[in-house]
Amino acid sequence: MGGPGCGKETKCKNMATKYGFCHVGLGQLLWQKAQQGTRRGQKIHDVMLQGLLVPTAGQAPNLIIVFHCSMETMVQRVLHRGQVECRASDCKLAICQRLDMHYTLCEPTLALYQQKNLLRN
């Protein structure tokens, strides 16, 4: 877990290569789905443009790795990614909204995982 642009994708790919894990990037999967032009893809795209978190369903984790990064660094990285990959959802307004959502919604989840001793930094 970590804010947008904190390095989750890069670090996870590196760990997957080093340790033989299978890495599936949820953000990349959602972005691909949003580009398909389906009704569901359009809904995902709309949520992403608003800077909101896309609801997902899945099983409870056995371990949570938390990536820390300054807010300024995350904003700059995501703005750069938006320019390079032409992502409309990586504009400053949406980035700030996603950061707000991340800190508002994820912090209680992190506290719960901390109580269960599942967090690793």
PDB file of C-alpha atoms in Angstrom:
ATOM      1  CA  MET A   1       0.000   0.000   0.000  1.00  0.00           C
ATOM      2  CA  GLY A   2       1.050   3.545  -0.560  1.00  0.00           C
ATOM      3  CA  GLY A   3      -0.039   6.768  -2.146  1.00  0.00           C
ATOM      4  CA  PRO A   4      -0.148   7.318  -5.896  1.00  0.00           C
ATOM      5  CA  GLY A   5       3.362   7.657  -7.284  1.00  0.00           C
ATOM      6  CA  CYS A   6       5.139   6.323  -4.186  1.00  0.00           C
ATOM      7  CA  GLY A   7       6.819   3.527  -6.169  1.00  0.00           C
ATOM      8  CA  LYS A   8       4.520   0.560  -5.560  1.00  0.00           C
ATOM      9  CA  GLU A   9       4.615  -0.657  -9.157  1.00  0.00           C
ATOM     10  CA  THR A  10       8.382  -0.273  -9.563  1.00  0.00           C
ATOM     11  CA  LYS A  11       9.316  -1.806  -6.220  1.00  0.00           C
ATOM     12  CA  CYS A  12       6.860  -4.688  -6.587  1.00  0.00           C
ATOM     13  CA  LYS A  13       8.162  -5.530 -10.064  1.00  0.00           C
ATOM     14  CA  ASN A  14      11.710  -5.538  -8.706  1.00  0.00           C
ATOM     15  CA  MET A  15      10.746  -7.778  -5.764  1.00  0.00           C
ATOM     16  CA  ALA A  16       8.849 -10.129  -8.074  1.00  0.00           C
ATOM     17  CA  THR A  17      11.927 -10.510 -10.271  1.00  0.00           C
ATOM     18  CA  LYS A  18      14.320 -10.910  -7.352  1.00  0.00           C
ATOM     19  CA  TYR A  19      12.228 -13.390  -5.344  1.00  0.00           C
ATOM     20  CA  GLY A  20      10.275 -15.148  -8.100  1.00  0.00           C
ATOM     21  CA  PHE A  21       6.888 -13.684  -7.136  1.00  0.00           C
ATOM     22  CA  CYS A  22       4.035 -13.094  -9.527  1.00  0.00           C
ATOM     23  CA  HIS A  23       3.229  -9.375  -9.661  1.00  0.00           C
ATOM     24  CA  VAL A  24      -0.203  -8.118 -10.675  1.00  0.00           C
ATOM     25  CA  GLY A  25      -0.528  -4.333 -10.600  1.00  0.00           C
ATOM     26  CA  LEU A  26      -4.110  -3.433  -9.729  1.00  0.00           C
ATOM     27  CA  GLY A  27      -3.694   0.140 -10.923  1.00  0.00           C
ATOM     28  CA  GLN A  28      -2.480  -1.007 -14.344  1.00  0.00           C
ATOM     29  CA  LEU A  29      -5.325  -3.524 -14.627  1.00  0.00           C
ATOM     30  CA  LEU A  30      -7.883  -0.831 -13.776  1.00  0.00           C
ATOM     31  CA  TRP A  31      -6.321   1.573 -16.272  1.00  0.00           C
ATOM     32  CA  GLN A  32      -6.490  -1.083 -19.013  1.00  0.00           C
ATOM     33  CA  LYS A  33     -10.124  -1.832 -18.160  1.00  0.00           C
ATOM     34  CA  ALA A  34     -10.919   1.901 -18.269  1.00  0.00           C
ATOM     35  CA  GLN A  35      -9.529   2.090 -21.832  1.00  0.00           C
ATOM     36  CA  GLN A  36     -11.671  -0.755 -23.215  1.00  0.00           C
ATOM     37  CA  GLY A  37     -14.717   1.399 -23.945  1.00  0.00           C
ATOM     38  CA  THR A  38     -17.140  -0.916 -22.128  1.00  0.00           C
ATOM     39  CA  ARG A  39     -19.808   0.382 -19.740  1.00  0.00           C
ATOM     40  CA  ARG A  40     -17.792  -0.878 -16.774  1.00  0.00           C
ATOM     41  CA  GLY A  41     -14.609   0.591 -18.236  1.00  0.00           C
ATOM     42  CA  GLN A  42     -16.307   3.971 -18.613  1.00  0.00           C
ATOM     43  CA  LYS A  43     -17.437   3.860 -14.968  1.00  0.00           C
ATOM     44  CA  ILE A  44     -13.886   3.060 -13.870  1.00  0.00           C
ATOM     45  CA  HIS A  45     -12.554   5.868 -16.081  1.00  0.00           C
ATOM     46  CA  ASP A  46     -15.044   8.353 -14.599  1.00  0.00           C
ATOM     47  CA  VAL A  47     -14.102   7.382 -11.037  1.00  0.00           C
ATOM     48  CA  MET A  48     -10.400   7.715 -11.846  1.00  0.00           C
ATOM     49  CA  LEU A  49     -10.872  11.144 -13.456  1.00  0.00           C
ATOM     50  CA  GLN A  50     -12.557  12.350 -10.261  1.00  0.00           C
ATOM     51  CA  GLY A  51      -9.547  11.203  -8.276  1.00  0.00           C
ATOM     52  CA  LEU A  52     -11.610   8.686  -6.331  1.00  0.00           C
ATOM     53  CA  LEU A  53     -10.663   5.135  -5.418  1.00  0.00           C
ATOM     54  CA  VAL A  54     -12.142   2.445  -7.657  1.00  0.00           C
ATOM     55  CA  PRO A  55     -14.047  -0.106  -5.559  1.00  0.00           C
ATOM     56  CA  THR A  56     -12.539  -3.574  -5.815  1.00  0.00           C
ATOM     57  CA  ALA A  57     -13.259  -6.926  -4.241  1.00  0.00           C
ATOM     58  CA  GLY A  58     -10.723  -9.491  -3.152  1.00  0.00           C
ATOM     59  CA  GLN A  59      -9.552 -11.795  -0.425  1.00  0.00           C
ATOM     60  CA  ALA A  60      -7.969 -10.673   2.821  1.00  0.00           C
ATOM     61  CA  PRO A  61      -4.163 -10.311   2.593  1.00  0.00           C
ATOM     62  CA  ASN A  62      -1.575 -12.297   4.526  1.00  0.00           C
ATOM     63  CA  LEU A  63       0.933  -9.453   4.439  1.00  0.00           C
ATOM     64  CA  ILE A  64       0.843  -5.726   3.639  1.00  0.00           C
ATOM     65  CA  ILE A  65       3.920  -3.885   2.427  1.00  0.00           C
ATOM     66  CA  VAL A  66       3.685  -0.134   2.980  1.00  0.00           C
ATOM     67  CA  PHE A  67       5.634   2.275   0.775  1.00  0.00           C
ATOM     68  CA  HIS A  68       6.315   5.726   2.217  1.00  0.00           C
ATOM     69  CA  CYS A  69       7.055   8.785   0.106  1.00  0.00           C
ATOM     70  CA  SER A  70       6.648  12.536   0.524  1.00  0.00           C
ATOM     71  CA  MET A  71       3.498  14.112  -0.886  1.00  0.00           C
ATOM     72  CA  GLU A  72       5.563  16.454  -3.077  1.00  0.00           C
ATOM     73  CA  THR A  73       7.445  13.537  -4.611  1.00  0.00           C
ATOM     74  CA  MET A  74       4.236  11.607  -5.282  1.00  0.00           C
ATOM     75  CA  VAL A  75       2.609  14.602  -7.000  1.00  0.00           C
ATOM     76  CA  GLN A  76       5.652  15.211  -9.221  1.00  0.00           C
ATOM     77  CA  ARG A  77       5.979  11.535 -10.166  1.00  0.00           C
ATOM     78  CA  VAL A  78       2.312  11.195 -11.080  1.00  0.00           C
ATOM     79  CA  LEU A  79       2.309  14.445 -13.078  1.00  0.00           C
ATOM     80  CA  HIS A  80       5.326  13.165 -15.007  1.00  0.00           C
ATOM     81  CA  ARG A  81       3.664   9.775 -15.583  1.00  0.00           C
ATOM     82  CA  GLY A  82       0.524  11.551 -16.811  1.00  0.00           C
ATOM     83  CA  GLN A  83       2.568  13.457 -19.386  1.00  0.00           C
ATOM     84  CA  VAL A  84       4.548  10.421 -20.540  1.00  0.00           C
ATOM     85  CA  GLU A  85       1.587   8.018 -20.712  1.00  0.00           C
ATOM     86  CA  CYS A  86      -1.046  10.640 -21.699  1.00  0.00           C
ATOM     87  CA  ARG A  87      -3.261   9.752 -18.742  1.00  0.00           C
ATOM     88  CA  ALA A  88      -6.060  12.263 -18.236  1.00  0.00           C
ATOM     89  CA  SER A  89      -6.522  10.913 -14.692  1.00  0.00           C
ATOM     90  CA  ASP A  90      -2.998  12.034 -13.766  1.00  0.00           C
ATOM     91  CA  CYS A  91      -3.811  15.757 -13.644  1.00  0.00           C
ATOM     92  CA  LYS A  92      -3.030  17.843 -10.559  1.00  0.00           C
ATOM     93  CA  LEU A  93      -6.642  18.068  -9.351  1.00  0.00           C
ATOM     94  CA  ALA A  94      -7.213  14.305  -9.588  1.00  0.00           C
ATOM     95  CA  ILE A  95      -3.836  13.572  -7.981  1.00  0.00           C
ATOM     96  CA  CYS A  96      -4.615  15.783  -4.990  1.00  0.00           C
ATOM     97  CA  GLN A  97      -8.060  14.178  -4.673  1.00  0.00           C
ATOM     98  CA  ARG A  98      -6.496  10.678  -4.782  1.00  0.00           C
ATOM     99  CA  LEU A  99      -3.963  11.660  -2.124  1.00  0.00           C
ATOM    100  CA  ASP A 100      -6.740  12.984   0.100  1.00  0.00           C
ATOM    101  CA  MET A 101      -8.736   9.784  -0.436  1.00  0.00           C
ATOM    102  CA  HIS A 102      -5.663   7.673   0.219  1.00  0.00           C
ATOM    103  CA  TYR A 103      -4.934   9.310   3.552  1.00  0.00           C
ATOM    104  CA  THR A 104      -8.597   9.447   4.587  1.00  0.00           C
ATOM    105  CA  LEU A 105      -9.552   5.903   3.645  1.00  0.00           C
ATOM    106  CA  CYS A 106      -6.311   3.959   3.874  1.00  0.00           C
ATOM    107  CA  GLU A 107      -5.072   5.120   7.267  1.00  0.00           C
ATOM    108  CA  PRO A 108      -7.860   3.312   9.187  1.00  0.00           C
ATOM    109  CA  THR A 109      -7.203   0.210   7.098  1.00  0.00           C
ATOM    110  CA  LEU A 110      -3.490   0.412   7.878  1.00  0.00           C
ATOM    111  CA  ALA A 111      -4.297   0.735  11.593  1.00  0.00           C
ATOM    112  CA  LEU A 112      -6.395  -2.436  11.372  1.00  0.00           C
ATOM    113  CA  TYR A 113      -3.620  -4.320   9.578  1.00  0.00           C
ATOM    114  CA  GLN A 114      -1.121  -3.019  12.164  1.00  0.00           C
ATOM    115  CA  GLN A 115      -3.247  -4.517  14.946  1.00  0.00           C
ATOM    116  CA  LYS A 116      -3.188  -7.832  13.088  1.00  0.00           C
ATOM    117  CA  ASN A 117       0.627  -7.567  12.710  1.00  0.00           C
ATOM    118  CA  LEU A 118       0.415  -7.748   8.899  1.00  0.00           C
ATOM    119  CA  LEU A 119       2.325  -4.536   8.048  1.00  0.00           C
ATOM    120  CA  ARG A 120       5.860  -4.395   6.733  1.00  0.00           C
ATOM    121  CA  ASN A 121       7.607  -1.119   5.824  1.00  0.00           C
TER     122      ASN A 121
END
